[in-house]
């Protein structure tokens, strides 16, 4: 009786090229998405409507701190107590924009941040220049 030899192919290595291709595609997708999220602007062409209901609701308020340490709420010069009073009347969902001069004292910046934290404002933007 003749012995039937089975040929066994041994796998000495694994082909990783398809795995690398998939990972590169995923990496490109993540980086592209992260770029759009970082910029915060995905360009869209908005439709036009003839009858619109325009509401003039102010969605943000601005606090300024100049180099002399003077504080302004919108365009009104205020001290810390008045600033806290004005910010307490602002809805917590509104965005607060802080524009602090680079030569202002860090303590002025911290004082404004302390007021915002105490009042529970979480929508805060700090404006900087590139």
Tab-separated table of C-alpha atoms in Angstrom:
chain	number	residue	atom	x	y	z
A	1	UNK	CA	0.000	0.000	0.000
A	2	UNK	CA	1.373	3.284	-0.986
A	3	UNK	CA	1.460	5.977	1.594
A	4	UNK	CA	-0.272	9.122	0.599
A	5	UNK	CA	1.815	12.106	1.481
A	6	UNK	CA	-0.037	15.214	2.404
A	7	UNK	CA	1.789	18.379	1.715
A	8	UNK	CA	1.537	20.854	4.566
A	9	UNK	CA	2.376	24.445	3.924
A	10	UNK	CA	3.870	26.091	6.950
A	11	UNK	CA	3.078	29.690	7.733
A	12	UNK	CA	6.312	31.203	8.827
A	13	UNK	CA	5.157	34.767	8.433
A	14	UNK	CA	1.952	36.748	8.422
A	15	UNK	CA	1.171	39.170	5.617
A	16	UNK	CA	0.581	42.523	7.378
A	17	UNK	CA	0.278	44.724	4.296
A	18	UNK	CA	-3.565	44.646	4.196
A	19	UNK	CA	-3.630	45.533	7.916
A	20	UNK	CA	-1.299	48.488	7.327
A	21	UNK	CA	-3.480	49.682	4.419
A	22	UNK	CA	-6.590	49.672	6.601
A	23	UNK	CA	-4.806	51.481	9.439
A	24	UNK	CA	-3.545	54.196	7.080
A	25	UNK	CA	-7.052	54.784	5.729
A	26	UNK	CA	-8.407	55.055	9.286
A	27	UNK	CA	-5.595	57.439	10.224
A	28	UNK	CA	-6.383	59.707	7.266
A	29	UNK	CA	-10.080	59.741	8.212
A	30	UNK	CA	-9.329	60.622	11.859
A	31	UNK	CA	-6.888	63.395	10.945
A	32	UNK	CA	-9.297	64.898	8.416
A	33	UNK	CA	-12.141	64.891	10.940
A	34	UNK	CA	-9.907	66.321	13.679
A	35	UNK	CA	-8.896	69.190	11.361
A	36	UNK	CA	-12.537	70.155	10.819
A	37	UNK	CA	-13.286	69.938	14.537
A	38	UNK	CA	-10.238	72.054	15.434
A	39	UNK	CA	-11.144	74.802	12.972
A	40	UNK	CA	-14.770	74.632	14.040
A	41	UNK	CA	-15.879	75.590	10.559
A	42	UNK	CA	-17.133	73.211	7.949
A	43	UNK	CA	-18.130	75.322	4.952
A	44	UNK	CA	-21.766	74.906	4.011
A	45	UNK	CA	-23.877	76.809	1.536
A	46	UNK	CA	-27.008	77.763	3.469
A	47	UNK	CA	-30.407	77.941	1.769
A	48	UNK	CA	-32.282	81.227	1.550
A	49	UNK	CA	-35.789	81.873	2.852
A	50	UNK	CA	-38.063	84.770	1.985
A	51	UNK	CA	-40.057	84.837	5.237
A	52	UNK	CA	-37.768	84.693	8.226
A	53	UNK	CA	-38.375	85.466	11.838
A	54	UNK	CA	-35.349	87.453	12.925
A	55	UNK	CA	-34.838	87.524	16.639
A	56	UNK	CA	-32.283	89.910	17.999
A	57	UNK	CA	-31.161	87.761	20.899
A	58	UNK	CA	-27.646	88.464	21.989
A	59	UNK	CA	-25.868	85.149	22.325
A	60	UNK	CA	-22.640	86.478	23.774
A	61	UNK	CA	-21.277	89.185	26.026
A	62	UNK	CA	-17.763	90.576	26.015
A	63	UNK	CA	-15.563	91.452	28.968
A	64	UNK	CA	-12.448	93.546	28.331
A	65	UNK	CA	-9.390	94.006	30.540
A	66	UNK	CA	-6.935	96.623	29.282
A	67	UNK	CA	-3.243	97.093	30.097
A	68	UNK	CA	-4.066	99.540	32.924
A	69	UNK	CA	-6.244	96.956	34.657
A	70	UNK	CA	-9.507	98.704	33.749
A	71	UNK	CA	-12.410	96.350	33.122
A	72	UNK	CA	-15.276	96.830	30.709
A	73	UNK	CA	-18.529	94.924	30.382
A	74	UNK	CA	-19.442	95.396	26.734
A	75	UNK	CA	-18.573	99.097	26.387
A	76	UNK	CA	-19.248	100.150	29.998
A	77	UNK	CA	-16.325	100.662	32.378
A	78	UNK	CA	-16.911	98.618	35.553
A	79	UNK	CA	-15.151	97.561	38.725
A	80	UNK	CA	-15.083	93.950	39.977
A	81	UNK	CA	-18.286	94.269	42.066
A	82	UNK	CA	-20.235	95.829	39.176
A	83	UNK	CA	-18.837	93.247	36.756
A	84	UNK	CA	-20.048	90.447	39.021
A	85	UNK	CA	-23.471	92.087	39.290
A	86	UNK	CA	-23.786	92.459	35.497
A	87	UNK	CA	-22.554	88.913	34.844
A	88	UNK	CA	-25.024	87.518	37.389
A	89	UNK	CA	-27.864	88.930	35.255
A	90	UNK	CA	-26.504	87.182	32.141
A	91	UNK	CA	-27.987	83.788	31.290
A	92	UNK	CA	-25.584	80.894	31.966
A	93	UNK	CA	-26.114	79.560	28.432
A	94	UNK	CA	-24.771	82.756	26.867
A	95	UNK	CA	-21.174	82.819	25.749
A	96	UNK	CA	-18.798	85.117	27.600
A	97	UNK	CA	-15.862	86.393	25.550
A	98	UNK	CA	-12.846	87.583	27.538
A	99	UNK	CA	-10.481	89.975	25.781
A	100	UNK	CA	-7.535	90.621	28.054
A	101	UNK	CA	-4.594	92.801	27.046
A	102	UNK	CA	-1.300	90.918	26.992
A	103	UNK	CA	0.246	93.593	29.212
A	104	UNK	CA	-2.531	93.461	31.818
A	105	UNK	CA	-1.846	91.974	35.227
A	106	UNK	CA	-2.457	88.262	35.518
A	107	UNK	CA	-4.370	88.974	38.750
A	108	UNK	CA	-7.015	90.918	36.777
A	109	UNK	CA	-7.477	87.929	34.483
A	110	UNK	CA	-7.743	85.554	37.456
A	111	UNK	CA	-10.276	87.853	39.176
A	112	UNK	CA	-12.557	87.802	36.119
A	113	UNK	CA	-12.195	84.027	35.794
A	114	UNK	CA	-13.017	83.650	39.501
A	115	UNK	CA	-16.245	85.643	39.058
A	116	UNK	CA	-17.239	83.552	36.021
A	117	UNK	CA	-16.583	80.307	37.895
A	118	UNK	CA	-18.471	81.464	40.978
A	119	UNK	CA	-21.490	82.414	38.846
A	120	UNK	CA	-21.423	79.092	36.979
A	121	UNK	CA	-20.627	80.350	33.473
A	122	UNK	CA	-19.129	77.568	31.405
A	123	UNK	CA	-19.363	79.001	27.887
A	124	UNK	CA	-16.165	81.044	27.886
A	125	UNK	CA	-13.898	82.111	25.058
A	126	UNK	CA	-10.573	83.796	25.636
A	127	UNK	CA	-9.582	85.788	22.548
A	128	UNK	CA	-5.924	85.698	21.497
A	129	UNK	CA	-4.032	86.942	18.462
A	130	UNK	CA	-1.983	84.662	16.218
